mmCIF file of C-alpha atoms in Angstrom:
data_model
loop_
_atom_site.group_PDB
_atom_site.id
_atom_site.type_symbol
_atom_site.label_atom_id
_atom_site.label_comp_id
_atom_site.label_asym_id
_atom_site.label_seq_id
_atom_site.Cartn_x
_atom_site.Cartn_y
_atom_site.Cartn_z
ATOM 1 C CA MET A 1 21.950 -21.273 -19.342
ATOM 2 C CA PHE A 2 20.679 -17.990 -17.984
ATOM 3 C CA LYS A 3 18.001 -17.903 -15.333
ATOM 4 C CA LYS A 4 14.702 -16.414 -16.424
ATOM 5 C CA MET A 5 13.979 -12.959 -14.983
ATOM 6 C CA SER A 6 10.309 -12.170 -14.625
ATOM 7 C CA VAL A 7 8.982 -8.696 -13.934
ATOM 8 C CA ILE A 8 5.315 -7.853 -13.420
ATOM 9 C CA LEU A 9 3.905 -4.442 -14.258
ATOM 10 C CA VAL A 10 1.429 -2.674 -12.000
ATOM 11 C CA GLY A 11 -0.252 0.235 -13.774
ATOM 12 C CA ILE A 12 2.610 1.696 -15.797
ATOM 13 C CA MET A 13 5.333 1.299 -13.195
ATOM 14 C CA LEU A 14 8.168 -1.008 -14.233
ATOM 15 C CA VAL A 15 10.399 -2.432 -11.524
ATOM 16 C CA LEU A 16 13.854 -3.315 -12.843
ATOM 17 C CA CYS A 17 15.629 -4.627 -9.818
ATOM 18 C CA PHE A 18 19.395 -4.436 -9.870
ATOM 19 C CA ALA A 19 20.941 -3.502 -6.551
ATOM 20 C CA PRO A 20 23.499 -0.692 -6.553
ATOM 21 C CA ALA A 21 27.036 -1.258 -5.415
ATOM 22 C CA GLY A 22 26.264 0.467 -2.107
ATOM 23 C CA CYS A 23 23.454 -1.889 -1.130
ATOM 24 C CA VAL A 24 23.538 -2.712 2.585
ATOM 25 C CA ARG A 25 23.971 -6.454 2.904
ATOM 26 C CA ALA A 26 22.623 -8.414 5.838
ATOM 27 C CA ALA A 27 26.144 -9.397 6.863
ATOM 28 C CA ASP A 28 27.251 -5.803 7.507
ATOM 29 C CA ALA A 29 28.206 -5.533 11.163
ATOM 30 C CA SER A 30 26.871 -1.979 11.310
ATOM 31 C CA MET A 31 23.367 -3.343 10.749
ATOM 32 C CA SER A 32 23.315 -5.641 13.783
ATOM 33 C CA SER A 33 21.923 -3.280 16.438
ATOM 34 C CA MET A 34 19.419 -1.717 14.044
ATOM 35 C CA TYR A 35 18.335 -5.155 12.928
ATOM 36 C CA ARG A 36 17.733 -6.412 16.476
ATOM 37 C CA ARG A 37 15.490 -3.453 17.241
ATOM 38 C CA SER A 38 13.645 -3.639 13.914
ATOM 39 C CA VAL A 39 12.364 -7.158 14.636
ATOM 40 C CA ASP A 40 11.634 -6.610 18.328
ATOM 41 C CA PHE A 41 8.151 -8.093 18.010
ATOM 42 C CA PRO A 42 6.658 -11.496 18.761
ATOM 43 C CA GLN A 43 7.878 -13.922 16.097
ATOM 44 C CA GLY A 44 4.393 -14.717 14.826
ATOM 45 C CA ASP A 45 3.399 -17.722 12.766
ATOM 46 C CA LEU A 46 6.175 -18.322 10.229
ATOM 47 C CA SER A 47 4.477 -21.280 8.511
ATOM 48 C CA ARG A 48 3.630 -19.532 5.261
ATOM 49 C CA LEU A 49 6.884 -17.584 5.026
ATOM 50 C CA ALA A 50 8.988 -20.675 5.705
ATOM 51 C CA GLN A 51 7.091 -22.528 3.007
ATOM 52 C CA VAL A 52 7.834 -19.756 0.463
ATOM 53 C CA LEU A 53 11.549 -19.851 1.296
ATOM 54 C CA LYS A 54 11.640 -23.645 0.972
ATOM 55 C CA ARG A 55 9.913 -23.447 -2.394
ATOM 56 C CA ALA A 56 12.456 -20.868 -3.562
ATOM 57 C CA GLN A 57 15.269 -23.178 -2.451
ATOM 58 C CA ALA A 58 13.647 -25.954 -4.480
ATOM 59 C CA GLY A 59 13.659 -23.781 -7.609
ATOM 60 C CA ASP A 60 9.951 -22.987 -7.814
ATOM 61 C CA GLU A 61 8.500 -19.836 -9.338
ATOM 62 C CA ILE A 62 7.875 -17.273 -6.591
ATOM 63 C CA THR A 63 5.842 -14.052 -6.839
ATOM 64 C CA ILE A 64 6.504 -11.328 -4.272
ATOM 65 C CA GLY A 65 4.180 -8.341 -3.873
ATOM 66 C CA PHE A 66 4.634 -4.972 -2.183
ATOM 67 C CA ILE A 67 1.810 -2.544 -1.434
ATOM 68 C CA GLY A 68 2.218 0.804 0.285
ATOM 69 C CA GLY A 69 2.829 4.498 -0.193
ATOM 70 C CA SER A 70 5.583 6.621 -1.701
ATOM 71 C CA ILE A 71 8.447 4.882 0.112
ATOM 72 C CA THR A 72 7.394 1.583 -1.437
ATOM 73 C CA GLU A 73 6.910 3.284 -4.806
ATOM 74 C CA GLY A 74 10.564 4.330 -4.567
ATOM 75 C CA ARG A 75 10.409 8.022 -3.636
ATOM 76 C CA GLY A 76 13.768 9.375 -2.474
ATOM 77 C CA ALA A 77 15.879 6.800 -4.294
ATOM 78 C CA ALA A 78 18.045 8.196 -7.078
ATOM 79 C CA ARG A 79 16.937 5.426 -9.438
ATOM 80 C CA ILE A 80 14.262 2.752 -9.249
ATOM 81 C CA GLN A 81 17.082 0.205 -8.904
ATOM 82 C CA ASP A 82 18.083 1.914 -5.637
ATOM 83 C CA CYS A 83 14.720 1.675 -3.849
ATOM 84 C CA TYR A 84 14.215 -0.868 -1.094
ATOM 85 C CA VAL A 85 11.776 -2.949 -3.152
ATOM 86 C CA SER A 86 14.327 -3.405 -5.939
ATOM 87 C CA GLN A 87 17.063 -4.288 -3.478
ATOM 88 C CA VAL A 88 14.904 -6.877 -1.706
ATOM 89 C CA TYR A 89 14.021 -8.359 -5.084
ATOM 90 C CA ARG A 90 17.695 -8.505 -5.957
ATOM 91 C CA TRP A 91 18.356 -10.482 -2.746
ATOM 92 C CA TRP A 92 15.788 -13.071 -3.780
ATOM 93 C CA TYR A 93 17.237 -13.242 -7.290
ATOM 94 C CA ASP A 94 20.799 -13.700 -6.030
ATOM 95 C CA THR A 95 19.955 -16.023 -3.139
ATOM 96 C CA PHE A 96 17.839 -18.436 -5.159
ATOM 97 C CA PRO A 97 19.457 -18.571 -8.635
ATOM 98 C CA GLN A 98 17.607 -21.783 -9.408
ATOM 99 C CA ALA A 99 14.178 -20.131 -8.945
ATOM 100 C CA THR A 100 12.154 -17.727 -11.080
ATOM 101 C CA ILE A 101 11.391 -14.631 -8.994
ATOM 102 C CA ASN A 102 8.589 -12.249 -9.969
ATOM 103 C CA VAL A 103 7.998 -8.906 -8.291
ATOM 104 C CA ILE A 104 4.933 -6.671 -8.100
ATOM 105 C CA ASN A 105 5.360 -3.131 -6.807
ATOM 106 C CA ALA A 106 1.931 -1.702 -5.993
ATOM 107 C CA GLY A 107 3.284 1.286 -4.075
ATOM 108 C CA ILE A 108 1.604 4.630 -4.844
ATOM 109 C CA GLY A 109 2.745 7.865 -3.218
ATOM 110 C CA GLY A 110 0.456 9.632 -0.779
ATOM 111 C CA THR A 111 -1.951 6.720 -0.404
ATOM 112 C CA SER A 112 -3.228 4.995 2.703
ATOM 113 C CA SER A 113 -4.551 1.568 3.628
ATOM 114 C CA TYR A 114 -8.061 2.915 2.968
ATOM 115 C CA LEU A 115 -7.236 3.182 -0.728
ATOM 116 C CA GLY A 116 -5.020 0.107 -0.464
ATOM 117 C CA VAL A 117 -7.874 -2.153 0.583
ATOM 118 C CA HIS A 118 -9.856 -0.972 -2.470
ATOM 119 C CA ARG A 119 -7.073 -1.659 -4.972
ATOM 120 C CA VAL A 120 -5.307 -4.707 -3.537
ATOM 121 C CA ASP A 121 -7.428 -7.276 -5.386
ATOM 122 C CA GLU A 122 -6.825 -5.979 -8.890
ATOM 123 C CA GLU A 123 -3.300 -4.630 -8.499
ATOM 124 C CA LEU A 124 -1.748 -7.332 -6.354
ATOM 125 C CA LEU A 125 -3.838 -10.375 -5.420
ATOM 126 C CA ALA A 126 -4.882 -10.969 -9.037
ATOM 127 C CA HIS A 127 -1.235 -11.952 -9.654
ATOM 128 C CA SER A 128 -1.420 -14.770 -7.042
ATOM 129 C CA PRO A 129 1.482 -13.610 -4.863
ATOM 130 C CA ASP A 130 3.288 -16.066 -2.603
ATOM 131 C CA LEU A 131 4.539 -13.328 -0.285
ATOM 132 C CA VAL A 132 3.215 -9.817 0.381
ATOM 133 C CA PHE A 133 4.864 -6.895 2.190
ATOM 134 C CA VAL A 134 2.543 -4.085 3.413
ATOM 135 C CA GLU A 135 3.820 -0.571 4.241
ATOM 136 C CA PHE A 136 1.287 2.104 5.233
ATOM 137 C CA ALA A 137 2.495 3.237 8.678
ATOM 138 C CA VAL A 138 3.410 6.784 7.623
ATOM 139 C CA ASN A 139 0.343 7.546 5.504
ATOM 140 C CA ASP A 140 -2.257 6.077 7.850
ATOM 141 C CA THR A 141 -3.344 8.034 10.925
ATOM 142 C CA ALA A 142 -4.823 7.117 14.289
ATOM 143 C CA GLU A 143 -8.383 7.522 12.986
ATOM 144 C CA GLU A 144 -10.557 4.433 13.345
ATOM 145 C CA LEU A 145 -11.105 4.476 9.562
ATOM 146 C CA TYR A 146 -7.493 3.425 9.014
ATOM 147 C CA ARG A 147 -7.425 0.801 11.772
ATOM 148 C CA ASN A 148 -10.533 -0.614 10.132
ATOM 149 C CA SER A 149 -9.172 -0.510 6.584
ATOM 150 C CA TYR A 150 -5.778 -1.876 7.650
ATOM 151 C CA GLU A 151 -7.339 -4.892 9.332
ATOM 152 C CA ASN A 152 -9.597 -5.480 6.335
ATOM 153 C CA LEU A 153 -6.492 -5.325 4.123
ATOM 154 C CA ILE A 154 -4.731 -7.907 6.308
ATOM 155 C CA ARG A 155 -7.719 -10.233 6.123
ATOM 156 C CA LYS A 156 -8.076 -9.834 2.351
ATOM 157 C CA ILE A 157 -4.453 -10.805 1.837
ATOM 158 C CA LEU A 158 -4.474 -13.746 4.256
ATOM 159 C CA MET A 159 -7.639 -15.176 2.690
ATOM 160 C CA ALA A 160 -6.483 -14.738 -0.911
ATOM 161 C CA GLU A 161 -6.591 -17.873 -3.068
ATOM 162 C CA SER A 162 -2.798 -18.072 -3.328
ATOM 163 C CA ASN A 163 -2.464 -18.274 0.507
ATOM 164 C CA PRO A 164 0.357 -15.705 0.610
ATOM 165 C CA ALA A 165 2.699 -15.129 3.492
ATOM 166 C CA LEU A 166 2.343 -11.603 4.874
ATOM 167 C CA VAL A 167 4.978 -9.342 6.446
ATOM 168 C CA LEU A 168 4.118 -5.925 7.900
ATOM 169 C CA LEU A 169 6.604 -3.073 7.411
ATOM 170 C CA PHE A 170 6.602 0.114 9.493
ATOM 171 C CA ALA A 171 8.257 3.224 8.049
ATOM 172 C CA THR A 172 8.522 6.511 9.951
ATOM 173 C CA ASN A 173 9.078 10.218 9.480
ATOM 174 C CA GLU A 174 11.774 12.320 11.136
ATOM 175 C CA ALA A 175 9.586 13.094 14.156
ATOM 176 C CA GLY A 176 8.749 9.438 14.695
ATOM 177 C CA ASP A 177 5.138 9.880 13.641
ATOM 178 C CA SER A 178 3.632 6.677 12.304
ATOM 179 C CA CYS A 179 0.832 4.225 12.931
ATOM 180 C CA GLU A 180 3.251 1.503 13.945
ATOM 181 C CA ALA A 181 1.698 0.994 17.405
ATOM 182 C CA ILE A 182 -1.822 0.540 15.988
ATOM 183 C CA GLU A 183 -0.720 -1.621 13.069
ATOM 184 C CA ALA A 184 1.632 -3.721 15.203
ATOM 185 C CA GLU A 185 -1.270 -4.459 17.573
ATOM 186 C CA LEU A 186 -3.130 -5.951 14.617
ATOM 187 C CA GLY A 187 0.032 -7.753 13.515
ATOM 188 C CA ARG A 188 0.337 -9.413 16.916
ATOM 189 C CA TYR A 189 -3.325 -10.396 16.844
ATOM 190 C CA TYR A 190 -2.884 -12.110 13.469
ATOM 191 C CA HIS A 191 0.545 -13.562 14.447
ATOM 192 C CA LEU A 192 2.338 -11.847 11.571
ATOM 193 C CA PRO A 193 6.061 -11.172 11.088
ATOM 194 C CA MET A 194 6.827 -7.439 11.416
ATOM 195 C CA ILE A 195 9.835 -5.223 10.646
ATOM 196 C CA SER A 196 10.201 -1.608 11.843
ATOM 197 C CA TYR A 197 12.402 0.895 10.021
ATOM 198 C CA GLY A 198 11.540 3.448 12.713
ATOM 199 C CA LYS A 199 12.794 1.268 15.564
ATOM 200 C CA ALA A 200 15.997 0.723 13.620
ATOM 201 C CA VAL A 201 17.001 4.259 12.637
ATOM 202 C CA LEU A 202 15.464 6.712 15.109
ATOM 203 C CA PRO A 203 17.580 5.583 18.106
ATOM 204 C CA GLU A 204 20.690 5.879 15.902
ATOM 205 C CA VAL A 205 19.731 9.452 14.978
ATOM 206 C CA GLU A 206 19.116 10.285 18.641
ATOM 207 C CA ALA A 207 22.466 8.755 19.616
ATOM 208 C CA GLY A 208 24.264 10.787 16.938
ATOM 209 C CA SER A 209 25.364 7.790 14.875
ATOM 210 C CA PHE A 210 24.075 9.638 11.836
ATOM 211 C CA ALA A 211 21.768 12.568 11.165
ATOM 212 C CA TRP A 212 18.320 12.173 9.636
ATOM 213 C CA TYR A 213 19.357 14.178 6.568
ATOM 214 C CA GLU A 214 22.064 11.583 5.905
ATOM 215 C CA ILE A 215 19.467 8.855 5.351
ATOM 216 C CA ALA A 216 16.543 10.868 3.922
ATOM 217 C CA GLU A 217 15.816 13.427 1.212
ATOM 218 C CA ASP A 218 13.159 15.180 3.346
ATOM 219 C CA ILE A 219 11.237 14.574 6.582
ATOM 220 C CA VAL A 220 9.712 11.333 5.264
ATOM 221 C CA HIS A 221 11.405 9.754 2.266
ATOM 222 C CA PRO A 222 14.630 7.734 2.586
ATOM 223 C CA ASN A 223 17.463 8.591 0.233
ATOM 224 C CA ASN A 224 19.665 5.883 -1.278
ATOM 225 C CA ARG A 225 21.283 5.166 2.073
ATOM 226 C CA GLY A 226 17.923 5.022 3.819
ATOM 227 C CA HIS A 227 16.465 2.686 1.204
ATOM 228 C CA ALA A 228 19.569 0.489 1.545
ATOM 229 C CA ILE A 229 19.071 0.318 5.316
ATOM 230 C CA PHE A 230 15.382 -0.537 4.881
ATOM 231 C CA ALA A 231 16.263 -3.267 2.390
ATOM 232 C CA GLY A 232 19.020 -4.549 4.673
ATOM 233 C CA LEU A 233 16.600 -4.947 7.571
ATOM 234 C CA ILE A 234 14.308 -7.061 5.406
ATOM 235 C CA THR A 235 17.013 -9.198 3.814
ATOM 236 C CA ASN A 236 18.731 -9.692 7.176
ATOM 237 C CA TYR A 237 15.458 -11.007 8.527
ATOM 238 C CA LEU A 238 15.006 -13.338 5.562
ATOM 239 C CA GLU A 239 18.592 -14.600 5.796
ATOM 240 C CA GLY A 240 18.043 -15.374 9.476
ATOM 241 C CA LEU A 241 15.004 -17.455 8.589
ATOM 242 C CA CYS A 242 16.912 -19.267 5.836
ATOM 243 C CA SER A 243 19.643 -20.210 8.295
ATOM 244 C CA ARG A 244 17.140 -22.010 10.544
ATOM 245 C CA LEU A 245 14.474 -23.189 8.142
ATOM 246 C CA ASP A 246 14.707 -26.777 9.358
ATOM 247 C CA ARG A 247 14.020 -25.625 12.920
ATOM 248 C CA ILE A 248 11.008 -23.398 12.227
ATOM 249 C CA LYS A 249 7.814 -24.926 13.534
ATOM 250 C CA VAL A 250 5.302 -25.112 10.694
ATOM 251 C CA ASN A 251 1.597 -25.176 11.457
ATOM 252 C CA GLU A 252 0.372 -27.569 8.774
ATOM 253 C CA GLU A 253 -3.270 -26.723 9.529
ATOM 254 C CA HIS A 254 -2.595 -23.078 8.730
ATOM 255 C CA LEU A 255 -1.123 -24.104 5.415
ATOM 256 C CA GLN A 256 -3.967 -26.430 4.458
ATOM 257 C CA ARG A 257 -7.048 -24.910 6.092
ATOM 258 C CA TYR A 258 -6.372 -21.478 7.484
ATOM 259 C CA VAL A 259 -9.125 -19.965 9.634
ATOM 260 C CA LEU A 260 -8.918 -16.290 10.530
ATOM 261 C CA PRO A 261 -9.609 -15.191 14.110
ATOM 262 C CA GLU A 262 -12.670 -13.072 14.756
ATOM 263 C CA PRO A 263 -12.197 -9.531 13.398
ATOM 264 C CA LEU A 264 -11.502 -6.655 15.767
ATOM 265 C CA THR A 265 -13.188 -4.065 13.542
ATOM 266 C CA PRO A 266 -16.210 -4.151 11.190
ATOM 267 C CA GLN A 267 -15.658 -6.068 7.957
ATOM 268 C CA ARG A 268 -17.071 -3.368 5.705
ATOM 269 C CA TYR A 269 -14.256 -3.406 3.129
ATOM 270 C CA GLN A 270 -14.028 -7.079 2.204
ATOM 271 C CA SER A 271 -15.718 -6.385 -1.150
ATOM 272 C CA ALA A 272 -13.879 -3.076 -1.621
ATOM 273 C CA HIS A 273 -13.017 -2.111 -5.197
ATOM 274 C CA ILE A 274 -12.671 0.918 -7.480
ATOM 275 C CA GLU A 275 -15.194 1.919 -10.159
ATOM 276 C CA ASN A 276 -14.052 4.303 -12.882
ATOM 277 C CA ALA A 277 -15.244 5.654 -16.230
ATOM 278 C CA ALA A 278 -14.498 2.299 -17.873
ATOM 279 C CA THR A 279 -16.640 0.280 -15.447
ATOM 280 C CA LEU A 280 -19.420 2.597 -14.254
ATOM 281 C CA THR A 281 -21.954 4.427 -16.423
ATOM 282 C CA PRO A 282 -23.370 7.668 -14.946
ATOM 283 C CA ARG A 283 -27.129 7.962 -14.541
ATOM 284 C CA ALA A 284 -26.741 11.607 -15.597
ATOM 285 C CA GLU A 285 -23.825 13.777 -16.656
ATOM 286 C CA LEU A 286 -23.038 17.176 -18.101
ATOM 287 C CA GLY A 287 -19.727 18.782 -18.968
ATOM 288 C CA TYR A 288 -17.484 15.815 -18.173
ATOM 289 C CA GLY A 289 -14.954 14.138 -20.438
ATOM 290 C CA VAL A 290 -13.026 10.906 -19.903
ATOM 291 C CA TYR A 291 -9.227 11.171 -19.837
ATOM 292 C CA ASP A 292 -6.206 9.285 -18.519
ATOM 293 C CA PHE A 293 -5.224 12.192 -16.301
ATOM 294 C CA ASN A 294 -3.752 10.347 -13.334
ATOM 295 C CA TYR A 295 -0.392 8.581 -13.654
ATOM 296 C CA HIS A 296 -1.520 5.417 -11.863
ATOM 297 C CA PHE A 297 -5.254 5.238 -12.548
ATOM 298 C CA MET A 298 -6.758 5.361 -16.017
ATOM 299 C CA ASP A 299 -10.255 6.378 -17.215
ATOM 300 C CA ASN A 300 -10.841 9.476 -15.089
ATOM 301 C CA TRP A 301 -13.835 11.828 -15.269
ATOM 302 C CA TYR A 302 -12.701 15.402 -15.980
ATOM 303 C CA ALA A 303 -15.056 18.357 -15.381
ATOM 304 C CA LEU A 304 -14.644 20.847 -18.243
ATOM 305 C CA GLU A 305 -17.647 23.176 -18.048
ATOM 306 C CA ASP A 306 -18.975 25.638 -15.459
ATOM 307 C CA ASP A 307 -22.209 23.739 -14.944
ATOM 308 C CA SER A 308 -20.550 20.298 -14.797
ATOM 309 C CA TYR A 309 -22.729 17.666 -13.173
ATOM 310 C CA LEU A 310 -22.223 13.928 -12.616
ATOM 311 C CA SER A 311 -24.530 11.434 -10.925
ATOM 312 C CA PHE A 312 -24.359 7.662 -10.272
ATOM 313 C CA THR A 313 -26.519 4.980 -8.778
ATOM 314 C CA VAL A 314 -24.488 2.411 -6.830
ATOM 315 C CA GLU A 315 -25.204 -0.457 -4.466
ATOM 316 C CA ALA A 316 -22.909 -0.158 -1.467
ATOM 317 C CA GLY A 317 -22.564 -0.128 2.288
ATOM 318 C CA SER A 318 -19.619 2.250 2.015
ATOM 319 C CA ILE A 319 -18.928 4.884 -0.657
ATOM 320 C CA GLY A 320 -15.693 6.782 -1.068
ATOM 321 C CA ILE A 321 -14.086 8.933 -3.725
ATOM 322 C CA LEU A 322 -10.641 9.087 -5.259
ATOM 323 C CA TYR A 323 -9.868 12.458 -6.859
ATOM 324 C CA GLN A 324 -6.988 14.462 -8.257
ATOM 325 C CA ARG A 325 -5.535 17.535 -6.572
ATOM 326 C CA SER A 326 -3.227 20.192 -7.986
ATOM 327 C CA GLU A 327 -0.567 22.508 -6.564
ATOM 328 C CA GLU A 328 -1.286 25.050 -9.317
ATOM 329 C CA GLY A 329 -4.419 26.428 -7.650
ATOM 330 C CA THR A 330 -6.447 26.051 -10.842
ATOM 331 C CA PHE A 331 -8.841 23.279 -9.804
ATOM 332 C CA GLY A 332 -12.335 23.869 -8.483
ATOM 333 C CA LEU A 333 -14.499 23.116 -5.454
ATOM 334 C CA TYR A 334 -17.139 20.420 -5.926
ATOM 335 C CA ASP A 335 -20.033 19.416 -3.699
ATOM 336 C CA ILE A 336 -20.753 15.722 -3.161
ATOM 337 C CA TYR A 337 -24.305 14.589 -2.463
ATOM 338 C CA ILE A 338 -25.433 11.162 -1.250
ATOM 339 C CA ASP A 339 -29.164 10.596 -1.668
ATOM 340 C CA GLY A 340 -29.740 14.335 -1.976
ATOM 341 C CA VAL A 341 -27.727 15.356 1.097
ATOM 342 C CA CYS A 342 -24.466 17.279 0.686
ATOM 343 C CA VAL A 343 -21.897 15.233 2.605
ATOM 344 C CA ARG A 344 -18.699 17.030 1.632
ATOM 345 C CA THR A 345 -17.153 19.790 -0.453
ATOM 346 C CA LEU A 346 -13.951 18.661 -2.139
ATOM 347 C CA ASP A 347 -11.119 21.069 -2.934
ATOM 348 C CA GLY A 348 -9.140 20.101 -6.021
ATOM 349 C CA ASN A 349 -6.166 22.165 -4.821
ATOM 350 C CA PHE A 350 -3.551 21.609 -2.150
ATOM 351 C CA VAL A 351 -0.378 23.191 -0.798
ATOM 352 C CA LYS A 352 2.813 21.180 -1.211
ATOM 353 C CA TYR A 353 3.704 19.184 1.932
ATOM 354 C CA GLU A 354 0.174 19.772 3.247
ATOM 355 C CA GLY A 355 -1.637 17.316 1.016
ATOM 356 C CA THR A 356 -1.294 14.821 -1.771
ATOM 357 C CA GLU A 357 -2.067 14.737 -5.461
ATOM 358 C CA THR A 358 -4.124 11.548 -5.230
ATOM 359 C CA GLU A 359 -6.675 11.980 -2.453
ATOM 360 C CA ALA A 360 -9.053 9.304 -1.172
ATOM 361 C CA GLY A 361 -11.858 9.871 1.309
ATOM 362 C CA GLU A 362 -14.917 8.087 2.606
ATOM 363 C CA LEU A 363 -18.193 9.864 1.853
ATOM 364 C CA TYR A 364 -20.812 7.517 3.234
ATOM 365 C CA ARG A 365 -20.948 4.532 5.569
ATOM 366 C CA SER A 366 -24.088 2.559 6.322
ATOM 367 C CA PRO A 367 -24.766 2.664 10.085
ATOM 368 C CA ASP A 368 -25.545 -1.061 10.179
ATOM 369 C CA GLY A 369 -23.277 -2.146 7.335
ATOM 370 C CA ALA A 370 -26.199 -2.930 5.065
ATOM 371 C CA VAL A 371 -25.674 -2.720 1.307
ATOM 372 C CA ALA A 372 -28.328 -0.610 -0.412
ATOM 373 C CA GLU A 373 -28.827 1.500 -3.534
ATOM 374 C CA HIS A 374 -27.639 5.103 -3.288
ATOM 375 C CA VAL A 375 -27.512 8.081 -5.625
ATOM 376 C CA ASN A 376 -24.127 9.797 -5.641
ATOM 377 C CA THR A 377 -23.957 13.244 -7.260
ATOM 378 C CA LYS A 378 -21.099 15.686 -7.903
ATOM 379 C CA GLU A 379 -21.623 19.294 -8.929
ATOM 380 C CA LYS A 380 -19.578 22.465 -8.890
ATOM 381 C CA ASN A 381 -19.814 24.538 -5.733
ATOM 382 C CA PRO A 382 -21.370 27.976 -6.498
ATOM 383 C CA ALA A 383 -18.455 29.715 -4.766
ATOM 384 C CA SER A 384 -15.774 27.886 -6.768
ATOM 385 C CA PRO A 385 -13.601 30.282 -8.829
ATOM 386 C CA HIS A 386 -12.403 27.443 -11.057
ATOM 387 C CA THR A 387 -14.044 24.658 -13.056
ATOM 388 C CA ASP A 388 -11.469 21.921 -13.605
ATOM 389 C CA PHE A 389 -11.882 18.848 -11.416
ATOM 390 C CA VAL A 390 -10.796 15.232 -11.865
ATOM 391 C CA ILE A 391 -12.621 12.273 -10.348
ATOM 392 C CA ILE A 392 -10.340 9.266 -10.575
ATOM 393 C CA GLY A 393 -12.917 6.789 -9.344
ATOM 394 C CA LEU A 394 -15.477 5.754 -6.753
ATOM 395 C CA LEU A 395 -14.449 3.512 -3.852
ATOM 396 C CA ILE A 396 -17.227 1.000 -3.399
ATOM 397 C CA SER A 397 -17.780 -1.677 -0.787
#
């Protein structure tokens, strides 16, 4: 009898997880020093993760979720089967043949934890994951906005109805730029397991063991070898836990009645979600059509006329926008007003390697966190040489 393979779709991305022949296995001796550095953090509370592994051993159905940026989406891998998410999934499939393993890949290139906290409910937590991996260290910055959104994301996941285990992943770029220090501080506070790709590979590059270009396709994205290393760090960690499951101290109270510690940042994003053309009706509009323009997000508003105008009334303590950008230089400039005050002019264009196609930004934040009714208006800037502009959605909390 063949074991059931279960694959979950997020948006229109299909994860078919078959590891390539060159997959780095946890037993490879060459991984040992990188592995030791990658997990050089406090152990954290392993209660939830140990429980998931025990359930997999018992043959239960297990759902594993990943949320992050382009590295999690699979950028740099030759095929989707070669990305680190697929290889980690393959480890679960091979290690627990008696279990049904589901995978959710909610990675979207160029996105941060600010967008992540707005989409995690629908794209990941709605599937009741048992284990979640979070990877936003490269796309987040040191701004307080991202520390705030990252902590809110952690709390959303830990308080989800399925009580998932949570593991934090820290990628890096060639220069070592990442938010690992800030995110690891939060990981220690919440006693979470953490794995650092940066700690693993950057010392090897500096020592001359291999060059960055040998593990990456550019300054950020791992190639097949890099994805295999990333996957190997994760599976090595999981294999180590499996080898000592009977010795891991399990906090039964955390499993039955988990209480989060007091937050370190404001909890303004706990109700965060995305409103789009399918869920929000404008109070006034002119010159906009509704199209599925963006690859990941459907029901976008598309400005088609010179005098395009779009206005909404929303109840929120925080308002953000998710919009499309183009390298072609053919998109316009649009002014954003909140309650009659112009808060930002958005440029629908960007230069490659100096921006992203899917851009998210906060437009308004209540000083005291109070939720109130606001009028949000978008209209073409008088100086804009172009008309086209795509609003993917509003980020509401």
